[in-house]
Amino acid sequence: QKEVEQNSGPLSVPEGAIASLNCTYSDRGSQSFFWYRQYSGKSPELIMFIYSNGDKEDGRFTAQLNKASQYVSLLIRDSQPSDSATYLCAVKGGGSYIPTFGRGTSLIVHP
Amino acid sequence: DVKVTQSSRYLVKRTGEKVFLECVQDMDHENMFWYRQDPGLGLRLIYFSYDVKMKEKGDIPEGYSVSREKKERFSLILESASTNQTSMYLCASRTGTSRTDTQYFGPGTRLTVL
């Protein structure tokens, strides 16, 4: 059974701080890793994906992947109240149609 | 931009009714998915389709069926709706299985079964 674990939170950070969201996965054959943002009552929206070890930056977002330790993280710099949402981690193995989703971490950015 | 649309944002049905949820994508994606999402349980895969007329059961297929007669359209059918099928239903599509292929979600249908 492939598992993707996330702390449900809520993670509360002040505006302007760095929010760090973590995700661990059980399948060592996993090759693709995705972060989605989901506002309350809305559908998940893709933020970024990563498939190589190391960091990948996109604006205020940085995804970090460590395959040896089987974790992937998302850093949000200069957090804004509009970043308040649930963040879903998804992991996919090579050649697989189906990603495995974590249950998400709730982030609250307070002014 | 990829666009995935769902036929209704909100739907209220009675127990025992047959319910159709429609999903359409405009990017010629091969793979399409139906999920339900419930508080505390996360996203659960109901069915997916990797090609026209092809379908595979996901984690929770009981009480549901699907139809994919055209590449762009994937329908979820609740044969006889029950109150425990009250949920948010999310459709998604994706090009293929390469590691850079990403999954895009529709806006969701919030179904209430009374």
PDB file of C-alpha atoms in Angstrom:
ATOM      1  CA  GLN A   1       0.000   0.000   0.000  1.00  0.00           C
ATOM      2  CA  LYS A   2       1.557   3.245  -1.127  1.00  0.00           C
ATOM      3  CA  GLU A   3       1.261   5.917   1.522  1.00  0.00           C
ATOM      4  CA  VAL A   4       1.756   9.645   1.531  1.00  0.00           C
ATOM      5  CA  GLU A   5       1.790  11.294   4.924  1.00  0.00           C
ATOM      6  CA  GLN A   6       1.230  14.913   5.794  1.00  0.00           C
ATOM      7  CA  ASN A   7       0.701  16.628   9.105  1.00  0.00           C
ATOM      8  CA  SER A   8      -2.913  17.803   9.045  1.00  0.00           C
ATOM      9  CA  GLY A   9      -2.084  21.007  10.934  1.00  0.00           C
ATOM     10  CA  PRO A  10      -3.201  23.664  11.106  1.00  0.00           C
ATOM     11  CA  LEU A  11       0.172  25.271  10.601  1.00  0.00           C
ATOM     12  CA  SER A  12      -0.096  28.878  11.682  1.00  0.00           C
ATOM     13  CA  VAL A  13       2.496  31.439  10.575  1.00  0.00           C
ATOM     14  CA  PRO A  14       2.591  35.226  10.692  1.00  0.00           C
ATOM     15  CA  GLU A  15       2.397  37.250   7.534  1.00  0.00           C
ATOM     16  CA  GLY A  16       5.823  37.638   5.933  1.00  0.00           C
ATOM     17  CA  ALA A  17       7.257  34.472   7.475  1.00  0.00           C
ATOM     18  CA  ILE A  18       8.383  31.297   5.736  1.00  0.00           C
ATOM     19  CA  ALA A  19       5.866  28.468   5.818  1.00  0.00           C
ATOM     20  CA  SER A  20       7.331  24.976   5.614  1.00  0.00           C
ATOM     21  CA  LEU A  21       5.083  22.081   4.612  1.00  0.00           C
ATOM     22  CA  ASN A  22       6.332  18.522   4.679  1.00  0.00           C
ATOM     23  CA  CYS A  23       5.342  15.265   3.074  1.00  0.00           C
ATOM     24  CA  THR A  24       6.777  11.756   3.414  1.00  0.00           C
ATOM     25  CA  TYR A  25       6.079   8.808   1.151  1.00  0.00           C
ATOM     26  CA  SER A  26       6.517   5.068   1.397  1.00  0.00           C
ATOM     27  CA  ASP A  27       7.153   3.941  -2.191  1.00  0.00           C
ATOM     28  CA  ARG A  28      10.850   4.141  -3.049  1.00  0.00           C
ATOM     29  CA  GLY A  29       9.995   3.813  -6.738  1.00  0.00           C
ATOM     30  CA  SER A  30       8.167   7.150  -6.738  1.00  0.00           C
ATOM     31  CA  GLN A  31       9.378   9.483  -9.440  1.00  0.00           C
ATOM     32  CA  SER A  32       7.113  12.519  -9.580  1.00  0.00           C
ATOM     33  CA  PHE A  33       6.010  14.772  -6.764  1.00  0.00           C
ATOM     34  CA  PHE A  34       3.349  17.427  -6.877  1.00  0.00           C
ATOM     35  CA  TRP A  35       2.066  20.159  -4.622  1.00  0.00           C
ATOM     36  CA  TYR A  36      -1.522  21.363  -4.908  1.00  0.00           C
ATOM     37  CA  ARG A  37      -3.219  24.229  -3.120  1.00  0.00           C
ATOM     38  CA  GLN A  38      -6.890  23.914  -2.235  1.00  0.00           C
ATOM     39  CA  TYR A  39      -8.963  26.783  -0.931  1.00  0.00           C
ATOM     40  CA  SER A  40     -11.993  25.922   1.153  1.00  0.00           C
ATOM     41  CA  GLY A  41     -14.846  24.759  -1.069  1.00  0.00           C
ATOM     42  CA  LYS A  42     -12.694  24.819  -4.195  1.00  0.00           C
ATOM     43  CA  SER A  43     -10.850  22.177  -6.194  1.00  0.00           C
ATOM     44  CA  PRO A  44      -7.092  21.509  -5.949  1.00  0.00           C
ATOM     45  CA  GLU A  45      -4.887  23.754  -8.035  1.00  0.00           C
ATOM     46  CA  LEU A  46      -1.411  22.638  -9.101  1.00  0.00           C
ATOM     47  CA  ILE A  47       1.360  24.820  -7.662  1.00  0.00           C
ATOM     48  CA  MET A  48       4.428  22.939  -8.812  1.00  0.00           C
ATOM     49  CA  PHE A  49       5.996  19.572  -9.420  1.00  0.00           C
ATOM     50  CA  ILE A  50       9.474  18.196  -8.918  1.00  0.00           C
ATOM     51  CA  TYR A  51      11.189  14.980  -9.939  1.00  0.00           C
ATOM     52  CA  SER A  52      14.891  15.567  -9.313  1.00  0.00           C
ATOM     53  CA  ASN A  53      16.609  15.648  -5.961  1.00  0.00           C
ATOM     54  CA  GLY A  54      17.255  19.138  -4.714  1.00  0.00           C
ATOM     55  CA  ASP A  55      15.357  22.394  -4.869  1.00  0.00           C
ATOM     56  CA  LYS A  56      13.039  23.835  -7.475  1.00  0.00           C
ATOM     57  CA  GLU A  57      11.980  27.443  -7.160  1.00  0.00           C
ATOM     58  CA  ASP A  58       8.982  29.221  -8.653  1.00  0.00           C
ATOM     59  CA  GLY A  59       8.372  32.707  -7.361  1.00  0.00           C
ATOM     60  CA  ARG A  60       7.725  32.553  -3.625  1.00  0.00           C
ATOM     61  CA  PHE A  61       7.464  28.761  -3.710  1.00  0.00           C
ATOM     62  CA  THR A  62      10.315  26.280  -3.393  1.00  0.00           C
ATOM     63  CA  ALA A  63       9.872  22.529  -3.591  1.00  0.00           C
ATOM     64  CA  GLN A  64      12.567  20.382  -2.032  1.00  0.00           C
ATOM     65  CA  LEU A  65      12.999  16.691  -2.777  1.00  0.00           C
ATOM     66  CA  ASN A  66      15.125  14.178  -0.914  1.00  0.00           C
ATOM     67  CA  LYS A  67      14.586  10.712  -2.370  1.00  0.00           C
ATOM     68  CA  ALA A  68      17.025   9.018  -0.009  1.00  0.00           C
ATOM     69  CA  SER A  69      14.986  10.173   2.967  1.00  0.00           C
ATOM     70  CA  GLN A  70      11.693   9.882   1.074  1.00  0.00           C
ATOM     71  CA  TYR A  71      10.391  13.314   1.774  1.00  0.00           C
ATOM     72  CA  VAL A  72       9.332  16.311  -0.210  1.00  0.00           C
ATOM     73  CA  SER A  73       8.654  19.749   1.193  1.00  0.00           C
ATOM     74  CA  LEU A  74       7.168  23.026   0.072  1.00  0.00           C
ATOM     75  CA  LEU A  75       8.487  26.348   1.327  1.00  0.00           C
ATOM     76  CA  ILE A  76       6.429  29.486   0.938  1.00  0.00           C
ATOM     77  CA  ARG A  77       8.451  32.651   1.419  1.00  0.00           C
ATOM     78  CA  ASP A  78       6.911  35.956   2.461  1.00  0.00           C
ATOM     79  CA  SER A  79       3.664  34.206   3.365  1.00  0.00           C
ATOM     80  CA  GLN A  80       0.479  36.163   2.721  1.00  0.00           C
ATOM     81  CA  PRO A  81      -3.020  35.735   4.175  1.00  0.00           C
ATOM     82  CA  SER A  82      -4.086  34.699   0.659  1.00  0.00           C
ATOM     83  CA  ASP A  83      -1.817  31.645   1.025  1.00  0.00           C
ATOM     84  CA  SER A  84      -4.154  30.324   3.718  1.00  0.00           C
ATOM     85  CA  ALA A  85      -5.404  27.043   2.278  1.00  0.00           C
ATOM     86  CA  THR A  86      -4.916  23.302   2.450  1.00  0.00           C
ATOM     87  CA  TYR A  87      -1.826  22.016   0.660  1.00  0.00           C
ATOM     88  CA  LEU A  88      -1.943  18.554  -0.849  1.00  0.00           C
ATOM     89  CA  CYS A  89       1.116  16.493  -1.642  1.00  0.00           C
ATOM     90  CA  ALA A  90       0.813  13.914  -4.441  1.00  0.00           C
ATOM     91  CA  VAL A  91       3.308  11.233  -5.413  1.00  0.00           C
ATOM     92  CA  LYS A  92       3.420   9.160  -8.583  1.00  0.00           C
ATOM     93  CA  GLY A  93       5.518   6.180  -9.583  1.00  0.00           C
ATOM     94  CA  GLY A  94       7.083   5.829 -13.027  1.00  0.00           C
ATOM     95  CA  GLY A  95       4.670   4.492 -15.624  1.00  0.00           C
ATOM     96  CA  SER A  96       1.725   4.842 -13.280  1.00  0.00           C
ATOM     97  CA  TYR A  97      -1.537   6.544 -14.168  1.00  0.00           C
ATOM     98  CA  ILE A  98      -2.456   7.139 -10.584  1.00  0.00           C
ATOM     99  CA  PRO A  99      -0.893   9.562  -8.114  1.00  0.00           C
ATOM    100  CA  THR A 100      -1.282   8.936  -4.409  1.00  0.00           C
ATOM    101  CA  PHE A 101      -2.468  11.961  -2.470  1.00  0.00           C
ATOM    102  CA  GLY A 102      -1.778  12.901   1.093  1.00  0.00           C
ATOM    103  CA  ARG A 103      -4.656  14.209   3.192  1.00  0.00           C
ATOM    104  CA  GLY A 104      -3.272  17.717   3.162  1.00  0.00           C
ATOM    105  CA  THR A 105      -1.900  20.281   5.585  1.00  0.00           C
ATOM    106  CA  SER A 106      -3.980  23.278   6.545  1.00  0.00           C
ATOM    107  CA  LEU A 107      -1.995  26.525   6.493  1.00  0.00           C
ATOM    108  CA  ILE A 108      -3.160  29.692   8.198  1.00  0.00           C
ATOM    109  CA  VAL A 109      -1.282  32.920   7.591  1.00  0.00           C
ATOM    110  CA  HIS A 110      -2.356  35.546  10.102  1.00  0.00           C
ATOM    111  CA  PRO A 111      -1.800  39.289   9.627  1.00  0.00           C
TER     112      PRO A 111
ATOM    113  CA  ASP B   1      -4.542  26.547 -20.351  1.00  0.00           C
ATOM    114  CA  VAL B   2      -6.036  23.201 -19.535  1.00  0.00           C
ATOM    115  CA  LYS B   3      -9.727  23.371 -18.863  1.00  0.00           C
ATOM    116  CA  VAL B   4     -11.701  20.711 -17.053  1.00  0.00           C
ATOM    117  CA  THR B   5     -15.385  21.455 -16.583  1.00  0.00           C
ATOM    118  CA  GLN B   6     -18.050  19.686 -14.573  1.00  0.00           C
ATOM    119  CA  SER B   7     -21.727  19.851 -15.342  1.00  0.00           C
ATOM    120  CA  SER B   8     -22.900  21.179 -11.990  1.00  0.00           C
ATOM    121  CA  ARG B   9     -21.334  22.962  -9.027  1.00  0.00           C
ATOM    122  CA  TYR B  10     -24.111  21.977  -6.648  1.00  0.00           C
ATOM    123  CA  LEU B  11     -26.597  19.154  -6.908  1.00  0.00           C
ATOM    124  CA  VAL B  12     -29.328  17.939  -4.557  1.00  0.00           C
ATOM    125  CA  LYS B  13     -30.887  14.524  -5.154  1.00  0.00           C
ATOM    126  CA  ARG B  14     -33.180  12.135  -3.333  1.00  0.00           C
ATOM    127  CA  THR B  15     -32.239   8.701  -2.058  1.00  0.00           C
ATOM    128  CA  GLY B  16     -32.689   6.097  -4.767  1.00  0.00           C
ATOM    129  CA  GLU B  17     -32.372   8.497  -7.690  1.00  0.00           C
ATOM    130  CA  LYS B  18     -29.984   7.796 -10.544  1.00  0.00           C
ATOM    131  CA  VAL B  19     -27.430  10.585 -10.714  1.00  0.00           C
ATOM    132  CA  PHE B  20     -25.182  11.570 -13.601  1.00  0.00           C
ATOM    133  CA  LEU B  21     -22.093  13.710 -13.114  1.00  0.00           C
ATOM    134  CA  GLU B  22     -20.430  14.900 -16.294  1.00  0.00           C
ATOM    135  CA  CYS B  23     -16.849  15.962 -16.848  1.00  0.00           C
ATOM    136  CA  VAL B  24     -15.356  17.434 -20.004  1.00  0.00           C
ATOM    137  CA  GLN B  25     -11.737  18.332 -20.772  1.00  0.00           C
ATOM    138  CA  ASP B  26     -10.556  20.307 -23.758  1.00  0.00           C
ATOM    139  CA  MET B  27      -6.884  19.270 -23.980  1.00  0.00           C
ATOM    140  CA  ASP B  28      -7.098  15.859 -25.639  1.00  0.00           C
ATOM    141  CA  HIS B  29      -5.935  14.170 -22.436  1.00  0.00           C
ATOM    142  CA  GLU B  30      -5.869  10.390 -22.395  1.00  0.00           C
ATOM    143  CA  ASN B  31      -6.383   9.846 -18.689  1.00  0.00           C
ATOM    144  CA  MET B  32      -9.406  10.972 -16.712  1.00  0.00           C
ATOM    145  CA  PHE B  33     -10.287  10.400 -13.068  1.00  0.00           C
ATOM    146  CA  TRP B  34     -13.169  10.672 -10.637  1.00  0.00           C
ATOM    147  CA  TYR B  35     -12.493  11.331  -6.969  1.00  0.00           C
ATOM    148  CA  ARG B  36     -14.610  12.084  -3.974  1.00  0.00           C
ATOM    149  CA  GLN B  37     -13.343  14.231  -1.152  1.00  0.00           C
ATOM    150  CA  ASP B  38     -14.651  14.124   2.378  1.00  0.00           C
ATOM    151  CA  PRO B  39     -13.404  15.935   5.507  1.00  0.00           C
ATOM    152  CA  GLY B  40     -10.714  13.930   7.246  1.00  0.00           C
ATOM    153  CA  LEU B  41     -10.562  11.315   4.494  1.00  0.00           C
ATOM    154  CA  GLY B  42      -8.814  13.252   1.763  1.00  0.00           C
ATOM    155  CA  LEU B  43      -9.136  12.464  -1.922  1.00  0.00           C
ATOM    156  CA  ARG B  44     -10.303   8.961  -2.730  1.00  0.00           C
ATOM    157  CA  LEU B  45     -10.197   7.578  -6.241  1.00  0.00           C
ATOM    158  CA  ILE B  46     -13.481   6.126  -7.491  1.00  0.00           C
ATOM    159  CA  TYR B  47     -12.658   5.234 -11.102  1.00  0.00           C
ATOM    160  CA  PHE B  48     -10.232   6.220 -13.769  1.00  0.00           C
ATOM    161  CA  SER B  49     -10.041   5.826 -17.532  1.00  0.00           C
ATOM    162  CA  TYR B  50      -6.854   5.649 -19.577  1.00  0.00           C
ATOM    163  CA  ASP B  51      -8.568   5.692 -22.963  1.00  0.00           C
ATOM    164  CA  VAL B  52     -11.957   5.785 -24.645  1.00  0.00           C
ATOM    165  CA  LYS B  53     -14.175   2.938 -23.435  1.00  0.00           C
ATOM    166  CA  MET B  54     -11.442   1.833 -20.995  1.00  0.00           C
ATOM    167  CA  LYS B  55     -11.967   2.062 -17.269  1.00  0.00           C
ATOM    168  CA  GLU B  56     -10.406   0.804 -14.096  1.00  0.00           C
ATOM    169  CA  LYS B  57     -11.736   0.677 -10.555  1.00  0.00           C
ATOM    170  CA  GLY B  58     -10.136   2.886  -8.007  1.00  0.00           C
ATOM    171  CA  ASP B  59     -10.206   2.521  -4.243  1.00  0.00           C
ATOM    172  CA  ILE B  60     -13.943   2.984  -3.679  1.00  0.00           C
ATOM    173  CA  PRO B  61     -15.928   1.940  -6.790  1.00  0.00           C
ATOM    174  CA  GLU B  62     -18.893   0.422  -4.964  1.00  0.00           C
ATOM    175  CA  GLY B  63     -22.153   2.151  -5.811  1.00  0.00           C
ATOM    176  CA  TYR B  64     -20.679   3.942  -8.812  1.00  0.00           C
ATOM    177  CA  SER B  65     -20.185   3.279 -12.496  1.00  0.00           C
ATOM    178  CA  VAL B  66     -18.544   5.298 -15.253  1.00  0.00           C
ATOM    179  CA  SER B  67     -18.770   5.846 -18.968  1.00  0.00           C
ATOM    180  CA  ARG B  68     -16.239   7.156 -21.452  1.00  0.00           C
ATOM    181  CA  GLU B  69     -17.628   7.102 -24.967  1.00  0.00           C
ATOM    182  CA  LYS B  70     -15.599  10.071 -26.188  1.00  0.00           C
ATOM    183  CA  LYS B  71     -12.084  11.091 -25.285  1.00  0.00           C
ATOM    184  CA  GLU B  72     -13.096  14.437 -23.868  1.00  0.00           C
ATOM    185  CA  ARG B  73     -15.958  13.254 -21.681  1.00  0.00           C
ATOM    186  CA  PHE B  74     -15.981  11.071 -18.581  1.00  0.00           C
ATOM    187  CA  SER B  75     -19.247  10.467 -16.740  1.00  0.00           C
ATOM    188  CA  LEU B  76     -19.799   9.223 -13.213  1.00  0.00           C
ATOM    189  CA  ILE B  77     -23.075   7.473 -12.501  1.00  0.00           C
ATOM    190  CA  LEU B  78     -24.624   6.809  -9.121  1.00  0.00           C
ATOM    191  CA  GLU B  79     -27.029   3.998  -9.913  1.00  0.00           C
ATOM    192  CA  SER B  80     -29.147   4.497  -6.785  1.00  0.00           C
ATOM    193  CA  ALA B  81     -28.034   7.448  -4.723  1.00  0.00           C
ATOM    194  CA  SER B  82     -27.657   7.002  -0.994  1.00  0.00           C
ATOM    195  CA  THR B  83     -27.050   9.511   1.793  1.00  0.00           C
ATOM    196  CA  ASN B  84     -23.497   8.240   2.309  1.00  0.00           C
ATOM    197  CA  GLN B  85     -22.697   9.419  -1.211  1.00  0.00           C
ATOM    198  CA  THR B  86     -23.123  13.015  -0.137  1.00  0.00           C
ATOM    199  CA  SER B  87     -19.712  14.454  -0.932  1.00  0.00           C
ATOM    200  CA  MET B  88     -17.604  16.721  -3.108  1.00  0.00           C
ATOM    201  CA  TYR B  89     -16.909  14.990  -6.429  1.00  0.00           C
ATOM    202  CA  LEU B  90     -13.839  16.015  -8.356  1.00  0.00           C
ATOM    203  CA  CYS B  91     -12.960  15.143 -11.914  1.00  0.00           C
ATOM    204  CA  ALA B  92      -9.372  15.339 -13.149  1.00  0.00           C
ATOM    205  CA  SER B  93      -7.517  14.738 -16.389  1.00  0.00           C
ATOM    206  CA  ARG B  94      -3.910  14.162 -17.388  1.00  0.00           C
ATOM    207  CA  THR B  95      -2.028  13.627 -20.640  1.00  0.00           C
ATOM    208  CA  GLY B  96      -0.216  10.390 -19.852  1.00  0.00           C
ATOM    209  CA  THR B  97       2.120   8.719 -17.452  1.00  0.00           C
ATOM    210  CA  SER B  98       5.458  10.427 -17.972  1.00  0.00           C
ATOM    211  CA  ARG B  99       6.910  11.965 -14.845  1.00  0.00           C
ATOM    212  CA  THR B 100       6.212  15.493 -16.027  1.00  0.00           C
ATOM    213  CA  ASP B 101       2.546  14.839 -16.781  1.00  0.00           C
ATOM    214  CA  THR B 102       0.397  16.653 -14.279  1.00  0.00           C
ATOM    215  CA  GLN B 103      -3.166  16.187 -13.168  1.00  0.00           C
ATOM    216  CA  TYR B 104      -5.654  19.026 -13.528  1.00  0.00           C
ATOM    217  CA  PHE B 105      -8.887  19.199 -11.597  1.00  0.00           C
ATOM    218  CA  GLY B 106     -12.303  20.473 -12.490  1.00  0.00           C
ATOM    219  CA  PRO B 107     -14.174  22.854 -10.158  1.00  0.00           C
ATOM    220  CA  GLY B 108     -15.977  20.040  -8.364  1.00  0.00           C
ATOM    221  CA  THR B 109     -19.604  19.093  -7.821  1.00  0.00           C
ATOM    222  CA  ARG B 110     -20.971  19.214  -4.302  1.00  0.00           C
ATOM    223  CA  LEU B 111     -23.631  16.533  -4.197  1.00  0.00           C
ATOM    224  CA  THR B 112     -26.161  16.293  -1.399  1.00  0.00           C
ATOM    225  CA  VAL B 113     -28.367  13.201  -1.209  1.00  0.00           C
ATOM    226  CA  LEU B 114     -31.432  13.627   0.991  1.00  0.00           C
TER     227      LEU B 114
END
